CSV table of C-alpha atoms in Angstrom, one decimal:
chain,number,residue,atom,x,y,z
D,1,MET,CA,38.1,-29.7,37.7
D,2,SER,CA,36.0,-31.5,35.1
D,3,SER,CA,35.8,-30.2,31.5
D,4,ALA,CA,32.1,-29.4,32.0
D,5,ALA,CA,32.9,-27.2,35.1
D,6,PHE,CA,35.7,-25.4,33.2
D,7,VAL,CA,33.4,-24.6,30.3
D,8,SER,CA,30.7,-23.1,32.6
D,9,TYR,CA,33.2,-20.5,33.8
D,10,CYS,CA,34.6,-19.6,30.4
D,11,THR,CA,34.2,-15.9,29.9
D,12,PRO,CA,32.8,-14.9,26.5
D,13,GLY,CA,35.5,-13.4,24.3
D,14,LEU,CA,38.3,-15.3,26.0
D,15,CYS,CA,39.1,-18.4,24.0
D,16,PRO,CA,41.1,-21.0,25.8
D,17,SER,CA,43.6,-23.0,23.8
D,18,SER,CA,43.3,-26.7,23.6
D,19,ALA,CA,46.3,-27.1,25.8
D,20,MET,CA,44.4,-25.6,28.7
D,21,LEU,CA,41.7,-28.2,28.5
D,22,PRO,CA,42.0,-31.3,30.7
D,23,PRO,CA,42.8,-34.5,29.0
D,24,ALA,CA,40.0,-35.6,26.8
D,25,GLY,CA,39.5,-37.0,23.4
D,26,PRO,CA,40.7,-34.8,20.5
D,27,LEU,CA,37.2,-34.5,19.1
D,28,LEU,CA,35.7,-33.4,22.4
D,29,SER,CA,38.4,-30.7,22.8
D,30,LEU,CA,37.7,-29.4,19.4
D,31,LEU,CA,33.9,-29.2,20.0
D,32,LEU,CA,34.4,-27.4,23.3
D,33,VAL,CA,36.7,-24.7,21.7
D,34,THR,CA,34.4,-24.2,18.7
D,35,GLY,CA,31.1,-24.1,20.8
D,36,THR,CA,32.3,-21.6,23.4
D,37,CYS,CA,34.3,-19.3,21.1
D,38,GLY,CA,32.4,-19.3,17.8
D,39,THR,CA,32.3,-16.0,15.8
D,40,GLU,CA,28.8,-14.4,15.7
D,41,PRO,CA,27.5,-12.4,12.7
D,42,SER,CA,28.4,-8.7,12.8
D,43,PRO,CA,25.4,-6.5,13.7
D,44,TRP,CA,24.0,-4.1,11.0
D,45,VAL,CA,25.7,-0.7,11.1
D,46,PRO,CA,23.8,2.3,9.7
D,47,PRO,CA,25.5,4.3,6.9
D,48,GLN,CA,27.9,7.0,8.1
D,49,GLY,CA,25.9,10.0,9.3
D,50,CYS,CA,22.7,7.9,9.9
D,51,TYR,CA,21.3,6.7,13.1
D,52,VAL,CA,18.2,5.0,14.6
D,53,ALA,CA,16.3,6.8,17.4
D,54,GLU,CA,13.0,6.9,19.1
D,55,GLU,CA,11.3,10.2,19.0
D,56,ALA,CA,7.9,10.7,20.7
D,57,GLY,CA,7.6,7.0,21.1
D,58,GLU,CA,8.0,6.4,17.3
D,59,GLN,CA,10.8,4.6,15.6
D,60,THR,CA,12.8,7.1,13.6
D,61,PHE,CA,15.7,6.7,11.1
D,62,ARG,CA,17.7,9.9,10.5
D,63,CYS,CA,20.1,10.5,7.6
D,64,SER,CA,20.1,14.3,7.6
D,65,GLN,CA,23.2,15.9,6.0
D,66,ALA,CA,24.8,12.5,5.6
D,67,GLY,CA,26.2,13.2,2.1
D,68,LEU,CA,24.0,10.5,0.5
D,69,SER,CA,23.7,10.4,-3.3
D,70,THR,CA,21.6,7.2,-3.2
D,71,LEU,CA,18.9,5.9,-0.9
D,72,PRO,CA,20.4,4.1,2.1
D,73,THR,CA,19.9,0.3,2.4
D,74,GLY,CA,18.9,-1.6,5.5
D,75,ILE,CA,16.4,0.9,6.9
D,76,PRO,CA,14.5,-1.0,9.7
D,77,ASN,CA,11.1,-2.0,8.5
D,78,ASP,CA,9.4,-0.7,11.7
D,79,THR,CA,10.5,2.9,10.9
D,80,ARG,CA,7.7,5.4,11.2
D,81,LYS,CA,9.7,8.6,10.5
D,82,LEU,CA,12.4,8.7,7.8
D,83,TYR,CA,14.5,11.8,7.4
D,84,LEU,CA,16.7,12.0,4.2
D,85,ASP,CA,16.9,15.7,4.0
D,86,ALA,CA,19.9,17.8,3.1
D,87,ASN,CA,21.6,15.2,1.0
D,88,ARG,CA,22.5,14.8,-2.7
D,89,LEU,CA,19.6,12.6,-3.8
D,90,ALA,CA,18.7,13.2,-7.5
D,91,SER,CA,15.9,10.7,-8.0
D,92,VAL,CA,13.5,8.3,-6.3
D,93,PRO,CA,13.1,5.0,-8.1
D,94,ALA,CA,10.0,2.9,-8.2
D,95,GLY,CA,9.1,1.1,-5.0
D,96,ALA,CA,11.9,2.7,-3.1
D,97,PHE,CA,10.0,2.6,0.3
D,98,GLN,CA,7.6,-0.3,-0.2
D,99,HIS,CA,9.5,-2.3,2.4
D,100,LEU,CA,8.5,0.2,5.1
D,101,PRO,CA,4.9,-0.9,5.8
D,102,ILE,CA,4.2,1.6,8.7
D,103,LEU,CA,6.0,4.7,7.4
D,104,GLU,CA,4.1,7.8,8.3
D,105,GLU,CA,6.5,10.7,7.6
D,106,LEU,CA,9.0,11.0,4.9
D,107,ASP,CA,11.4,14.1,4.5
D,108,LEU,CA,13.2,14.4,1.2
D,109,SER,CA,13.6,18.2,1.3
D,110,HIS,CA,16.8,20.1,0.4
D,111,ASN,CA,18.1,17.5,-2.0
D,112,VAL,CA,18.7,17.8,-5.8
D,113,LEU,CA,15.6,15.7,-6.8
D,114,ALA,CA,14.7,16.3,-10.4
D,115,HIS,CA,12.8,13.1,-11.1
D,116,LEU,CA,10.2,11.0,-9.3
D,117,SER,CA,9.1,7.6,-10.6
D,118,GLU,CA,5.3,7.1,-11.1
D,119,ALA,CA,5.6,4.4,-8.5
D,120,ALA,CA,8.0,6.2,-6.1
D,121,PHE,CA,5.7,5.9,-3.2
D,122,ARG,CA,4.2,2.5,-4.0
D,123,GLY,CA,3.2,0.6,-0.9
D,124,LEU,CA,2.6,3.7,1.3
D,125,ALA,CA,-1.0,4.4,0.4
D,126,GLY,CA,-2.4,3.3,3.7
D,127,THR,CA,0.2,4.8,6.0
D,128,LEU,CA,2.0,7.9,4.7
D,129,ARG,CA,0.6,11.1,6.1
D,130,ARG,CA,3.4,13.7,5.6
D,131,LEU,CA,5.7,14.1,2.7
D,132,ASP,CA,8.3,16.9,2.3
D,133,LEU,CA,9.6,17.5,-1.3
D,134,SER,CA,10.5,21.2,-0.8
D,135,ALA,CA,13.8,22.8,-1.9
D,136,ASN,CA,14.6,20.4,-4.7
D,137,ARG,CA,14.9,20.8,-8.5
D,138,LEU,CA,11.5,19.5,-9.4
D,139,ALA,CA,9.9,21.1,-12.5
D,140,SER,CA,7.2,18.5,-12.8
D,141,VAL,CA,6.0,15.3,-11.1
D,142,PRO,CA,3.7,12.6,-12.4
D,143,ALA,CA,0.3,12.7,-11.0
D,144,GLU,CA,0.3,8.9,-10.8
D,145,ALA,CA,2.9,9.1,-8.0
D,146,PHE,CA,0.2,10.4,-5.6
D,147,VAL,CA,-2.7,8.2,-6.6
D,148,GLY,CA,-4.3,6.6,-3.5
D,149,LEU,CA,-2.1,8.6,-1.0
D,150,GLN,CA,-3.8,10.4,1.9
D,151,VAL,CA,-0.9,12.7,2.4
D,152,GLN,CA,-0.1,16.3,3.1
D,153,VAL,CA,2.7,17.4,0.8
D,154,ASN,CA,5.2,20.3,0.9
D,155,LEU,CA,6.0,21.3,-2.7
D,156,SER,CA,7.5,24.7,-2.0
D,157,ALA,CA,10.8,26.1,-3.3
D,158,ASN,CA,11.0,24.1,-6.6
D,159,PRO,CA,11.4,25.5,-10.1
D,160,TRP,CA,7.9,24.3,-11.2
D,161,ARG,CA,6.9,24.3,-14.9
D,162,CYS,CA,3.4,25.3,-13.9
D,163,ASP,CA,1.7,23.1,-16.5
D,164,CYS,CA,-1.1,20.6,-16.8
D,165,ALA,CA,0.8,17.9,-14.8
D,166,LEU,CA,1.2,20.2,-11.8
D,167,GLN,CA,-2.4,21.2,-12.0
D,168,GLU,CA,-3.5,17.5,-11.9
D,169,VAL,CA,-1.2,16.9,-8.9
D,170,LEU,CA,-2.8,19.7,-7.0
D,171,ARG,CA,-6.2,18.1,-7.5
D,172,GLN,CA,-5.1,15.0,-5.7
D,173,VAL,CA,-3.0,16.1,-2.7
D,174,ARG,CA,-3.4,18.4,0.3
D,175,LEU,CA,-0.7,21.0,0.5
D,176,THR,CA,1.1,21.9,3.7
D,177,PRO,CA,-0.4,25.1,5.1
D,178,GLY,CA,1.5,28.3,4.5
D,179,PRO,CA,1.5,31.7,2.8
D,180,GLY,CA,0.9,30.7,-0.9
D,181,THR,CA,2.5,27.4,-0.1
D,182,GLY,CA,5.6,28.6,-1.9
D,183,ILE,CA,4.7,27.1,-5.3
D,184,VAL,CA,6.3,29.5,-7.7
D,185,CYS,CA,6.6,29.1,-11.5
D,186,GLY,CA,10.2,28.5,-12.6
D,187,PRO,CA,12.1,29.2,-15.8
D,188,GLY,CA,10.5,26.3,-17.6
D,189,ALA,CA,7.0,27.8,-17.3
D,190,ARG,CA,5.3,30.0,-19.9
D,191,PRO,CA,7.0,33.4,-20.0
D,192,ASP,CA,4.0,35.2,-18.6
D,193,LEU,CA,3.9,32.8,-15.6
D,194,VAL,CA,7.6,32.8,-14.6
D,195,GLY,CA,8.0,34.1,-11.0
D,196,ARG,CA,4.3,34.0,-10.2
D,197,GLU,CA,2.5,32.1,-7.5
D,198,PHE,CA,0.8,29.1,-9.1
D,199,LEU,CA,-2.2,28.5,-6.8
D,200,PRO,CA,-4.1,31.6,-7.9
D,201,LEU,CA,-3.4,30.8,-11.5
D,202,ALA,CA,-4.6,27.3,-11.2
D,203,GLY,CA,-7.9,28.5,-9.9
D,204,GLU,CA,-8.4,30.9,-12.7
D,205,GLU,CA,-7.0,29.1,-15.7
D,206,GLU,CA,-7.2,25.6,-17.2
D,207,LEU,CA,-3.7,24.6,-18.2
D,208,CYS,CA,-4.6,21.2,-19.6
D,209,GLY,CA,-6.0,22.6,-22.8
D,210,ALA,CA,-4.6,24.2,-25.9
D,211,GLY,CA,-5.3,27.8,-24.9
D,212,ARG,CA,-6.0,30.1,-22.0
D,213,ALA,CA,-9.0,31.1,-19.8
D,214,GLY,CA,-10.7,27.7,-19.5
D,215,ALA,CA,-9.8,26.2,-22.9
D,216,PRO,CA,-11.3,22.7,-23.0
D,217,ARG,CA,-9.0,19.7,-22.7
D,218,SER,CA,-8.7,17.1,-25.4
D,219,THR,CA,-11.1,14.7,-23.7
D,220,ASP,CA,-13.7,17.5,-23.5
D,221,VAL,CA,-13.2,18.4,-27.1
D,222,ALA,CA,-13.8,14.8,-28.1
D,223,LEU,CA,-17.0,14.7,-26.0
D,224,LEU,CA,-18.3,17.9,-27.5
D,225,VAL,CA,-17.6,16.7,-31.0
D,226,THR,CA,-19.6,13.5,-30.3
D,227,MET,CA,-22.5,15.3,-28.7
D,228,GLY,CA,-22.5,17.7,-31.7
D,229,GLY,CA,-22.7,14.8,-34.1
D,230,TRP,CA,-25.7,13.4,-32.3
D,231,LEU,CA,-27.4,16.8,-32.2
D,232,ALA,CA,-26.9,17.3,-35.9
D,233,LEU,CA,-28.5,13.9,-36.6
D,234,MET,CA,-31.5,14.7,-34.5
D,235,VAL,CA,-32.0,18.1,-36.2
D,236,ALA,CA,-31.8,16.5,-39.6
D,237,TYR,CA,-34.4,13.9,-38.6
D,238,LEU,CA,-36.7,16.5,-37.3
D,239,ALA,CA,-36.3,18.6,-40.4
D,240,HIS,CA,-37.1,15.7,-42.6
D,241,TYR,CA,-40.2,14.8,-40.5
D,242,VAL,CA,-41.6,18.3,-40.6
D,243,TRP,CA,-41.0,18.6,-44.4
D,244,GLN,CA,-42.7,15.3,-45.0
D,245,ASN,CA,-45.8,16.4,-43.0
D,246,ARG,CA,-46.1,19.6,-44.9
D,247,GLU,CA,-46.0,17.9,-48.3
D,248,GLU,CA,-48.6,15.3,-47.4
D,249,PRO,CA,-51.7,17.6,-47.8
D,250,ARG,CA,-50.5,18.8,-51.3
D,251,ARG,CA,-50.6,15.4,-52.8
D,252,PRO,CA,-53.8,14.6,-54.9
D,253,LEU,CA,-56.1,12.1,-53.3
D,254,LYS,CA,-56.4,8.8,-55.1
D,255,ARG,CA,-59.8,8.0,-56.6
D,256,ALA,CA,-61.5,5.0,-55.1
D,257,PRO,CA,-62.0,2.2,-57.7
D,258,GLY,CA,-65.6,1.6,-59.0
D,259,LEU,CA,-66.9,5.2,-58.2
D,260,PRO,CA,-68.0,7.3,-61.1
D,261,GLY,CA,-66.1,10.4,-61.8
D,262,ARG,CA,-67.5,14.0,-61.7
D,263,SER,CA,-67.7,14.3,-65.5
D,264,GLU,CA,-69.8,11.2,-65.9
D,265,ASP,CA,-72.3,12.5,-63.2
D,266,SER,CA,-72.7,15.8,-65.2
D,267,SER,CA,-73.5,14.0,-68.5
D,268,THR,CA,-76.1,11.8,-66.9
D,269,LEU,CA,-77.8,14.7,-65.3
D,270,SER,CA,-78.0,16.6,-68.6
D,271,THR,CA,-79.6,13.6,-70.4
D,272,VAL,CA,-82.3,13.3,-67.7
D,273,VAL,CA,-83.2,17.0,-68.0
């Protein structure tokens, strides 16, 4: 049997020794052994507790209850649904998911998240539709993290500070439907707000100012001061204009040069008589 015929029947994974090859040049034997029995790169293996699946025709990557304390690496870039719930994730760094260009759903619930970067969801503005941040340790999140996102967010079961930052966030996102949406003021909130539902408060009170019941924000105060200054200038100008017009009739008329005065006319008349 020729060497070519022998190679064609070589079963992958079974490496013949050079002694089994028919007589041939040493270099040819080495090439045949290397070419038929070379080691291939190991395929990517998901972290323990994670797996790739197809759910409802969409590529899904699940790492639920996997004991993760950091975000996993190697998530396939064609992932549409990413489940990282019920782990020990404490933060989401900037650009953590920007390598997932078609990600539509992200579940980060039931972790220990206490911090979100302002750019945590960078790169997801055109695709992300559902985001679950419930049951974490979030007291506040930067409003910048949600700029440009067309996303429905679950923010329930967190110890919210119920401050200006949260009020600004709620102006930018759509909340997951539910009774009160579960946004309750936590220990870091004002004493009179602790334990109360935040949404009714946000509708009644402006928390981005210095006081309560619609206190103006700093930008509004600056605008009011500027407008007040202009109004004061206009009032002063009008007052000066009115005063000047009132004083004008009281001033004596200047006598035209060359015309005789009233006293001279009287003396002349007396002489004629």
